[in-house]
JSON list of C-alpha atoms in Angstrom, two decimals:
[
{"chain": "A", "resi": 1499, "resn": "MET", "atom": "CA", "xyz": [-84.71, 38.90, 82.78]},
{"chain": "A", "resi": 1500, "resn": "ARG", "atom": "CA", "xyz": [-83.41, 35.62, 84.23]},
{"chain": "A", "resi": 1501, "resn": "LYS", "atom": "CA", "xyz": [-83.01, 34.18, 80.73]},
{"chain": "A", "resi": 1502, "resn": "ALA", "atom": "CA", "xyz": [-81.01, 37.21, 79.59]},
{"chain": "A", "resi": 1503, "resn": "ILE", "atom": "CA", "xyz": [-78.73, 37.01, 82.62]},
{"chain": "A", "resi": 1504, "resn": "LEU", "atom": "CA", "xyz": [-78.21, 33.26, 82.15]},
{"chain": "A", "resi": 1505, "resn": "LEU", "atom": "CA", "xyz": [-77.44, 33.73, 78.45]},
{"chain": "A", "resi": 1506, "resn": "ALA", "atom": "CA", "xyz": [-74.95, 36.50, 79.26]},
{"chain": "A", "resi": 1507, "resn": "ALA", "atom": "CA", "xyz": [-73.32, 34.31, 81.91]},
{"chain": "A", "resi": 1508, "resn": "TRP", "atom": "CA", "xyz": [-72.99, 31.39, 79.47]},
{"chain": "A", "resi": 1509, "resn": "ALA", "atom": "CA", "xyz": [-71.59, 33.69, 76.77]},
{"chain": "A", "resi": 1510, "resn": "LEU", "atom": "CA", "xyz": [-69.02, 35.02, 79.24]},
{"chain": "A", "resi": 1511, "resn": "LEU", "atom": "CA", "xyz": [-68.17, 31.50, 80.41]},
{"chain": "A", "resi": 1512, "resn": "ALA", "atom": "CA", "xyz": [-67.73, 30.38, 76.78]},
{"chain": "A", "resi": 1513, "resn": "THR", "atom": "CA", "xyz": [-65.18, 33.15, 76.20]},
{"chain": "A", "resi": 1514, "resn": "LEU", "atom": "CA", "xyz": [-63.14, 32.09, 79.23]},
{"chain": "A", "resi": 1515, "resn": "VAL", "atom": "CA", "xyz": [-62.67, 28.44, 78.20]},
{"chain": "A", "resi": 1516, "resn": "VAL", "atom": "CA", "xyz": [-59.23, 27.81, 76.74]},
{"chain": "A", "resi": 1517, "resn": "PRO", "atom": "CA", "xyz": [-59.45, 25.94, 73.41]},
{"chain": "A", "resi": 1518, "resn": "GLY", "atom": "CA", "xyz": [-57.33, 22.90, 72.62]},
{"chain": "A", "resi": 1519, "resn": "ARG", "atom": "CA", "xyz": [-55.69, 24.42, 69.52]},
{"chain": "A", "resi": 1520, "resn": "ALA", "atom": "CA", "xyz": [-54.14, 27.78, 68.83]},
{"chain": "A", "resi": 1521, "resn": "ASP", "atom": "CA", "xyz": [-56.43, 28.52, 65.89]},
{"chain": "A", "resi": 1522, "resn": "ALA", "atom": "CA", "xyz": [-59.57, 27.45, 67.73]},
{"chain": "A", "resi": 1523, "resn": "GLY", "atom": "CA", "xyz": [-61.49, 29.90, 69.86]},
{"chain": "A", "resi": 1524, "resn": "ASN", "atom": "CA", "xyz": [-64.70, 30.66, 71.58]},
{"chain": "A", "resi": 1525, "resn": "GLY", "atom": "CA", "xyz": [-66.35, 32.88, 69.03]},
{"chain": "A", "resi": 1526, "resn": "ASP", "atom": "CA", "xyz": [-64.39, 36.10, 69.41]},
{"chain": "A", "resi": 1527, "resn": "VAL", "atom": "CA", "xyz": [-65.04, 38.12, 66.24]},
{"chain": "A", "resi": 1528, "resn": "LYS", "atom": "CA", "xyz": [-62.19, 38.09, 63.75]},
{"chain": "A", "resi": 1529, "resn": "ASP", "atom": "CA", "xyz": [-62.43, 38.99, 60.06]},
{"chain": "A", "resi": 1530, "resn": "GLY", "atom": "CA", "xyz": [-66.23, 39.25, 60.37]},
{"chain": "A", "resi": 1531, "resn": "LEU", "atom": "CA", "xyz": [-66.71, 35.77, 61.85]},
{"chain": "A", "resi": 1532, "resn": "PRO", "atom": "CA", "xyz": [-68.85, 34.96, 63.73]},
{"chain": "A", "resi": 1533, "resn": "SER", "atom": "CA", "xyz": [-71.80, 37.32, 63.55]},
{"chain": "A", "resi": 1534, "resn": "TYR", "atom": "CA", "xyz": [-73.92, 38.05, 66.63]},
{"chain": "A", "resi": 1535, "resn": "ARG", "atom": "CA", "xyz": [-76.50, 35.39, 65.66]},
{"chain": "A", "resi": 1536, "resn": "GLU", "atom": "CA", "xyz": [-73.79, 32.83, 64.89]},
{"chain": "A", "resi": 1537, "resn": "ARG", "atom": "CA", "xyz": [-72.08, 33.46, 68.23]},
{"chain": "A", "resi": 1538, "resn": "ALA", "atom": "CA", "xyz": [-75.40, 33.33, 70.10]},
{"chain": "A", "resi": 1539, "resn": "ILE", "atom": "CA", "xyz": [-76.12, 29.88, 68.65]},
{"chain": "A", "resi": 1540, "resn": "LEU", "atom": "CA", "xyz": [-72.67, 28.69, 69.79]},
{"chain": "A", "resi": 1541, "resn": "ALA", "atom": "CA", "xyz": [-73.25, 30.08, 73.31]},
{"chain": "A", "resi": 1542, "resn": "LEU", "atom": "CA", "xyz": [-76.73, 28.50, 73.58]},
{"chain": "A", "resi": 1543, "resn": "THR", "atom": "CA", "xyz": [-75.50, 25.17, 72.21]},
{"chain": "A", "resi": 1544, "resn": "ASN", "atom": "CA", "xyz": [-72.72, 25.17, 74.80]},
{"chain": "A", "resi": 1545, "resn": "ALA", "atom": "CA", "xyz": [-75.17, 26.09, 77.56]},
{"chain": "A", "resi": 1546, "resn": "CYS", "atom": "CA", "xyz": [-77.24, 23.06, 76.60]},
{"chain": "A", "resi": 1547, "resn": "ARG", "atom": "CA", "xyz": [-74.18, 20.78, 76.32]},
{"chain": "A", "resi": 1548, "resn": "GLN", "atom": "CA", "xyz": [-72.71, 21.80, 79.69]},
{"chain": "A", "resi": 1549, "resn": "ASP", "atom": "CA", "xyz": [-75.95, 21.80, 81.71]},
{"chain": "A", "resi": 1550, "resn": "PRO", "atom": "CA", "xyz": [-78.73, 20.10, 79.74]},
{"chain": "A", "resi": 1551, "resn": "GLN", "atom": "CA", "xyz": [-81.21, 20.02, 82.60]},
{"chain": "A", "resi": 1552, "resn": "GLY", "atom": "CA", "xyz": [-80.53, 23.65, 83.57]},
{"chain": "A", "resi": 1553, "resn": "TYR", "atom": "CA", "xyz": [-81.00, 24.68, 79.94]},
{"chain": "A", "resi": 1554, "resn": "ARG", "atom": "CA", "xyz": [-84.25, 22.72, 79.78]},
{"chain": "A", "resi": 1555, "resn": "ASP", "atom": "CA", "xyz": [-85.59, 24.28, 82.97]},
{"chain": "A", "resi": 1556, "resn": "THR", "atom": "CA", "xyz": [-84.63, 27.82, 81.89]},
{"chain": "A", "resi": 1557, "resn": "TYR", "atom": "CA", "xyz": [-85.50, 27.81, 78.19]},
{"chain": "A", "resi": 1558, "resn": "LEU", "atom": "CA", "xyz": [-87.95, 24.98, 77.56]},
{"chain": "A", "resi": 1559, "resn": "GLY", "atom": "CA", "xyz": [-90.16, 24.77, 80.62]},
{"chain": "A", "resi": 1560, "resn": "THR", "atom": "CA", "xyz": [-90.75, 21.05, 80.12]},
{"chain": "A", "resi": 1561, "resn": "LYS", "atom": "CA", "xyz": [-89.40, 18.07, 82.01]},
{"chain": "A", "resi": 1562, "resn": "ARG", "atom": "CA", "xyz": [-89.94, 15.55, 79.20]},
{"chain": "A", "resi": 1563, "resn": "ILE", "atom": "CA", "xyz": [-86.74, 16.15, 77.24]},
{"chain": "A", "resi": 1564, "resn": "LEU", "atom": "CA", "xyz": [-83.03, 16.44, 78.05]},
{"chain": "A", "resi": 1565, "resn": "LEU", "atom": "CA", "xyz": [-83.37, 13.88, 80.81]},
{"chain": "A", "resi": 1566, "resn": "ALA", "atom": "CA", "xyz": [-80.20, 13.34, 82.85]},
{"chain": "A", "resi": 1567, "resn": "LYS", "atom": "CA", "xyz": [-79.99, 9.63, 81.96]},
{"chain": "A", "resi": 1568, "resn": "ASN", "atom": "CA", "xyz": [-79.88, 10.46, 78.23]},
{"chain": "A", "resi": 1569, "resn": "PHE", "atom": "CA", "xyz": [-78.07, 13.80, 78.32]},
{"chain": "A", "resi": 1570, "resn": "PRO", "atom": "CA", "xyz": [-75.14, 14.01, 80.71]},
{"chain": "A", "resi": 1571, "resn": "PRO", "atom": "CA", "xyz": [-73.11, 17.23, 80.65]},
{"chain": "A", "resi": 1572, "resn": "VAL", "atom": "CA", "xyz": [-70.41, 17.30, 77.97]},
{"chain": "A", "resi": 1573, "resn": "ALA", "atom": "CA", "xyz": [-67.59, 19.71, 77.16]},
{"chain": "A", "resi": 1574, "resn": "PRO", "atom": "CA", "xyz": [-68.30, 22.93, 75.25]},
{"chain": "A", "resi": 1575, "resn": "LEU", "atom": "CA", "xyz": [-67.63, 23.30, 71.54]},
{"chain": "A", "resi": 1576, "resn": "HIS", "atom": "CA", "xyz": [-64.86, 25.63, 70.36]},
{"chain": "A", "resi": 1577, "resn": "PHE", "atom": "CA", "xyz": [-65.29, 27.99, 67.43]},
{"chain": "A", "resi": 1578, "resn": "SER", "atom": "CA", "xyz": [-63.47, 27.12, 64.19]},
{"chain": "A", "resi": 1579, "resn": "THR", "atom": "CA", "xyz": [-62.90, 29.85, 61.61]},
{"chain": "A", "resi": 1580, "resn": "ALA", "atom": "CA", "xyz": [-62.46, 27.29, 58.81]},
{"chain": "A", "resi": 1581, "resn": "LEU", "atom": "CA", "xyz": [-65.77, 25.60, 59.64]},
{"chain": "A", "resi": 1582, "resn": "ALA", "atom": "CA", "xyz": [-67.41, 29.02, 59.94]},
{"chain": "A", "resi": 1583, "resn": "ARG", "atom": "CA", "xyz": [-66.32, 29.88, 56.41]},
{"chain": "A", "resi": 1584, "resn": "ALA", "atom": "CA", "xyz": [-67.75, 26.59, 55.15]},
{"chain": "A", "resi": 1585, "resn": "ALA", "atom": "CA", "xyz": [-70.98, 27.17, 57.07]},
{"chain": "A", "resi": 1586, "resn": "ARG", "atom": "CA", "xyz": [-71.44, 30.73, 55.88]},
{"chain": "A", "resi": 1587, "resn": "ALA", "atom": "CA", "xyz": [-70.68, 29.82, 52.24]},
{"chain": "A", "resi": 1588, "resn": "HIS", "atom": "CA", "xyz": [-73.28, 27.01, 52.30]},
{"chain": "A", "resi": 1589, "resn": "SER", "atom": "CA", "xyz": [-75.86, 29.25, 53.97]},
{"chain": "A", "resi": 1590, "resn": "ARG", "atom": "CA", "xyz": [-75.38, 31.86, 51.25]},
{"chain": "A", "resi": 1591, "resn": "ASP", "atom": "CA", "xyz": [-75.56, 29.17, 48.57]},
{"chain": "A", "resi": 1592, "resn": "MET", "atom": "CA", "xyz": [-78.85, 27.87, 49.98]},
{"chain": "A", "resi": 1593, "resn": "ALA", "atom": "CA", "xyz": [-80.24, 31.42, 50.28]},
{"chain": "A", "resi": 1594, "resn": "ARG", "atom": "CA", "xyz": [-79.38, 32.27, 46.64]},
{"chain": "A", "resi": 1595, "resn": "THR", "atom": "CA", "xyz": [-80.29, 29.05, 44.86]},
{"chain": "A", "resi": 1596, "resn": "PRO", "atom": "CA", "xyz": [-82.74, 28.28, 46.72]},
{"chain": "A", "resi": 1597, "resn": "CYS", "atom": "CA", "xyz": [-82.20, 24.75, 47.96]},
{"chain": "A", "resi": 1598, "resn": "PHE", "atom": "CA", "xyz": [-82.34, 23.38, 51.47]},
{"chain": "A", "resi": 1599, "resn": "GLN", "atom": "CA", "xyz": [-80.15, 20.31, 51.86]},
{"chain": "A", "resi": 1600, "resn": "HIS", "atom": "CA", "xyz": [-76.88, 19.07, 53.31]},
{"chain": "A", "resi": 1601, "resn": "ASP", "atom": "CA", "xyz": [-75.19, 18.62, 49.93]},
{"chain": "A", "resi": 1602, "resn": "SER", "atom": "CA", "xyz": [-74.25, 21.77, 48.03]},
{"chain": "A", "resi": 1603, "resn": "CYS", "atom": "CA", "xyz": [-76.92, 23.16, 45.76]},
{"chain": "A", "resi": 1604, "resn": "ASP", "atom": "CA", "xyz": [-74.73, 22.21, 42.76]},
{"chain": "A", "resi": 1605, "resn": "GLY", "atom": "CA", "xyz": [-74.74, 18.56, 43.91]},
{"chain": "A", "resi": 1606, "resn": "THR", "atom": "CA", "xyz": [-71.34, 18.48, 45.62]},
{"chain": "A", "resi": 1607, "resn": "ASP", "atom": "CA", "xyz": [-71.59, 16.13, 48.59]},
{"chain": "A", "resi": 1608, "resn": "ILE", "atom": "CA", "xyz": [-71.50, 17.55, 52.12]},
{"chain": "A", "resi": 1609, "resn": "TRP", "atom": "CA", "xyz": [-68.05, 16.20, 53.07]},
{"chain": "A", "resi": 1610, "resn": "THR", "atom": "CA", "xyz": [-66.33, 17.45, 49.90]},
{"chain": "A", "resi": 1611, "resn": "ARG", "atom": "CA", "xyz": [-67.95, 20.86, 50.43]},
{"chain": "A", "resi": 1612, "resn": "ILE", "atom": "CA", "xyz": [-66.76, 21.15, 54.06]},
{"chain": "A", "resi": 1613, "resn": "ARG", "atom": "CA", "xyz": [-63.26, 19.81, 53.27]},
{"chain": "A", "resi": 1614, "resn": "ARG", "atom": "CA", "xyz": [-62.77, 22.68, 50.80]},
{"chain": "A", "resi": 1615, "resn": "TYR", "atom": "CA", "xyz": [-62.50, 24.88, 53.90]},
{"chain": "A", "resi": 1616, "resn": "TYR", "atom": "CA", "xyz": [-61.70, 22.52, 56.76]},
{"chain": "A", "resi": 1617, "resn": "THR", "atom": "CA", "xyz": [-58.81, 20.13, 56.14]},
{"chain": "A", "resi": 1618, "resn": "GLU", "atom": "CA", "xyz": [-58.35, 18.73, 59.66]},
{"chain": "A", "resi": 1619, "resn": "GLY", "atom": "CA", "xyz": [-59.09, 15.09, 60.36]},
{"chain": "A", "resi": 1620, "resn": "GLY", "atom": "CA", "xyz": [-61.96, 13.77, 62.40]},
{"chain": "A", "resi": 1621, "resn": "SER", "atom": "CA", "xyz": [-65.61, 12.99, 62.04]},
{"chain": "A", "resi": 1622, "resn": "MET", "atom": "CA", "xyz": [-68.07, 15.70, 61.10]},
{"chain": "A", "resi": 1623, "resn": "GLY", "atom": "CA", "xyz": [-71.76, 16.37, 61.47]},
{"chain": "A", "resi": 1624, "resn": "GLU", "atom": "CA", "xyz": [-74.15, 19.10, 60.44]},
{"chain": "A", "resi": 1625, "resn": "ASN", "atom": "CA", "xyz": [-77.54, 20.55, 61.27]},
{"chain": "A", "resi": 1626, "resn": "ILE", "atom": "CA", "xyz": [-79.45, 22.96, 59.07]},
{"chain": "A", "resi": 1627, "resn": "ALA", "atom": "CA", "xyz": [-82.44, 25.08, 60.00]},
{"chain": "A", "resi": 1628, "resn": "TYR", "atom": "CA", "xyz": [-84.68, 27.57, 58.21]},
{"chain": "A", "resi": 1629, "resn": "GLY", "atom": "CA", "xyz": [-87.27, 30.10, 59.28]},
{"chain": "A", "resi": 1630, "resn": "TYR", "atom": "CA", "xyz": [-86.54, 30.38, 62.98]},
{"chain": "A", "resi": 1631, "resn": "ALA", "atom": "CA", "xyz": [-87.00, 33.81, 64.58]},
{"chain": "A", "resi": 1632, "resn": "SER", "atom": "CA", "xyz": [-84.04, 33.71, 66.98]},
{"chain": "A", "resi": 1633, "resn": "PRO", "atom": "CA", "xyz": [-80.89, 31.77, 67.89]},
{"chain": "A", "resi": 1634, "resn": "LEU", "atom": "CA", "xyz": [-82.76, 30.30, 70.87]},
{"chain": "A", "resi": 1635, "resn": "ASP", "atom": "CA", "xyz": [-85.49, 28.98, 68.55]},
{"chain": "A", "resi": 1636, "resn": "VAL", "atom": "CA", "xyz": [-82.82, 27.39, 66.33]},
{"chain": "A", "resi": 1637, "resn": "VAL", "atom": "CA", "xyz": [-81.12, 25.52, 69.17]},
{"chain": "A", "resi": 1638, "resn": "ASN", "atom": "CA", "xyz": [-84.47, 24.44, 70.65]},
{"chain": "A", "resi": 1639, "resn": "GLY", "atom": "CA", "xyz": [-85.57, 23.24, 67.20]},
{"chain": "A", "resi": 1640, "resn": "TRP", "atom": "CA", "xyz": [-82.56, 20.92, 67.00]},
{"chain": "A", "resi": 1641, "resn": "LEU", "atom": "CA", "xyz": [-83.25, 19.25, 70.34]},
{"chain": "A", "resi": 1642, "resn": "PRO", "atom": "CA", "xyz": [-84.64, 15.73, 70.16]},
{"chain": "A", "resi": 1643, "resn": "ASP", "atom": "CA", "xyz": [-87.85, 14.86, 71.96]},
{"chain": "A", "resi": 1644, "resn": "LYS", "atom": "CA", "xyz": [-86.47, 11.59, 73.33]},
{"chain": "A", "resi": 1645, "resn": "GLY", "atom": "CA", "xyz": [-82.97, 10.20, 73.69]},
{"chain": "A", "resi": 1646, "resn": "PRO", "atom": "CA", "xyz": [-79.65, 11.43, 72.36]},
{"chain": "A", "resi": 1647, "resn": "ALA", "atom": "CA", "xyz": [-80.59, 11.82, 68.71]},
{"chain": "A", "resi": 1648, "resn": "ASP", "atom": "CA", "xyz": [-78.79, 15.10, 67.99]},
{"chain": "A", "resi": 1649, "resn": "GLY", "atom": "CA", "xyz": [-75.01, 14.81, 67.96]},
{"chain": "A", "resi": 1650, "resn": "THR", "atom": "CA", "xyz": [-74.60, 18.53, 68.52]},
{"chain": "A", "resi": 1651, "resn": "ILE", "atom": "CA", "xyz": [-75.64, 18.05, 72.12]},
{"chain": "A", "resi": 1652, "resn": "THR", "atom": "CA", "xyz": [-74.32, 14.56, 72.88]},
{"chain": "A", "resi": 1653, "resn": "LEU", "atom": "CA", "xyz": [-71.46, 13.41, 70.67]},
{"chain": "A", "resi": 1654, "resn": "GLY", "atom": "CA", "xyz": [-67.78, 14.06, 71.25]},
{"chain": "A", "resi": 1655, "resn": "PHE", "atom": "CA", "xyz": [-67.53, 17.00, 68.90]},
{"chain": "A", "resi": 1656, "resn": "VAL", "atom": "CA", "xyz": [-64.88, 19.59, 69.74]},
{"chain": "A", "resi": 1657, "resn": "PHE", "atom": "CA", "xyz": [-65.07, 22.30, 67.07]},
{"chain": "A", "resi": 1658, "resn": "ASP", "atom": "CA", "xyz": [-68.10, 24.20, 65.94]},
{"chain": "A", "resi": 1659, "resn": "ALA", "atom": "CA", "xyz": [-69.23, 26.82, 63.46]},
{"chain": "A", "resi": 1660, "resn": "VAL", "atom": "CA", "xyz": [-72.49, 28.44, 62.48]},
{"chain": "A", "resi": 1661, "resn": "GLY", "atom": "CA", "xyz": [-73.21, 30.28, 59.25]},
{"chain": "A", "resi": 1662, "resn": "VAL", "atom": "CA", "xyz": [-76.19, 32.58, 58.79]},
{"chain": "A", "resi": 1663, "resn": "ALA", "atom": "CA", "xyz": [-77.47, 34.01, 55.52]},
{"chain": "A", "resi": 1664, "resn": "GLY", "atom": "CA", "xyz": [-80.75, 35.55, 54.45]},
{"chain": "A", "resi": 1665, "resn": "ALA", "atom": "CA", "xyz": [-83.82, 35.95, 56.59]},
{"chain": "A", "resi": 1666, "resn": "GLY", "atom": "CA", "xyz": [-83.79, 33.04, 59.01]},
{"chain": "A", "resi": 1667, "resn": "LEU", "atom": "CA", "xyz": [-81.62, 30.64, 57.01]},
{"chain": "A", "resi": 1668, "resn": "LEU", "atom": "CA", "xyz": [-79.02, 29.00, 59.22]},
{"chain": "A", "resi": 1669, "resn": "PHE", "atom": "CA", "xyz": [-76.39, 26.33, 58.69]},
{"chain": "A", "resi": 1670, "resn": "PHE", "atom": "CA", "xyz": [-74.53, 24.57, 61.44]},
{"chain": "A", "resi": 1671, "resn": "SER", "atom": "CA", "xyz": [-71.44, 22.40, 61.16]},
{"chain": "A", "resi": 1672, "resn": "ASN", "atom": "CA", "xyz": [-69.24, 20.76, 63.76]},
{"chain": "A", "resi": 1673, "resn": "CYS", "atom": "CA", "xyz": [-66.28, 18.45, 63.83]},
{"chain": "A", "resi": 1674, "resn": "SER", "atom": "CA", "xyz": [-64.59, 16.18, 66.34]},
{"chain": "A", "resi": 1675, "resn": "ARG", "atom": "CA", "xyz": [-60.92, 15.38, 66.61]}
]
C-alpha cells in the first residue's frame, strides 16, 4: 500500500512540474503518447532521480546501491513527444524484426534513427530493456550496482521518452539540452 501511495504521489508531483519548453511536458497523454506503462516508467525514473535514497528504501530494500555520495538528487526529466515517437517506433521495429540493439534493425545507427524524429540539439542517451514484468522492474533493472553508471539517473538529461511494444519489450531514450 505504501508503495502505491508513493508512486501516486510521485506521478502527481511529476504532473505539477513546469517544463522548460512549451512542447515539453510531464507525460500527459496526447495523440496516444505516452501509454500507461510509458508514463509509469517516467514517473518511477523521476522518483529515483529526485530522491535516490528514498526510492531505494521504498522499492529496493537494500542499502548497497544508490548511495548518497554517488547519487545526489537531480532534476526530473520532462516528457518529449518527438522522443516518444522515436522510442515507440524503435520498440515496434525490435518487436517485429526481432533484434535487440541500439541501432535500428536495418543497421541505421542510433543517432540517425533518433534524429529522424527529434531534431533539437544536445547530447542523447538510451537504455533498452526486454522481458520485464512491470515498469518498476524496468527502472530497477537499469540501476547500477555501484557508482553512477546509468546516465538516466545521474546525468544532466532534461527530456525523456519511453516506447513500449510487444510483450515486455521496452525502449528508453533521453536527451539533454
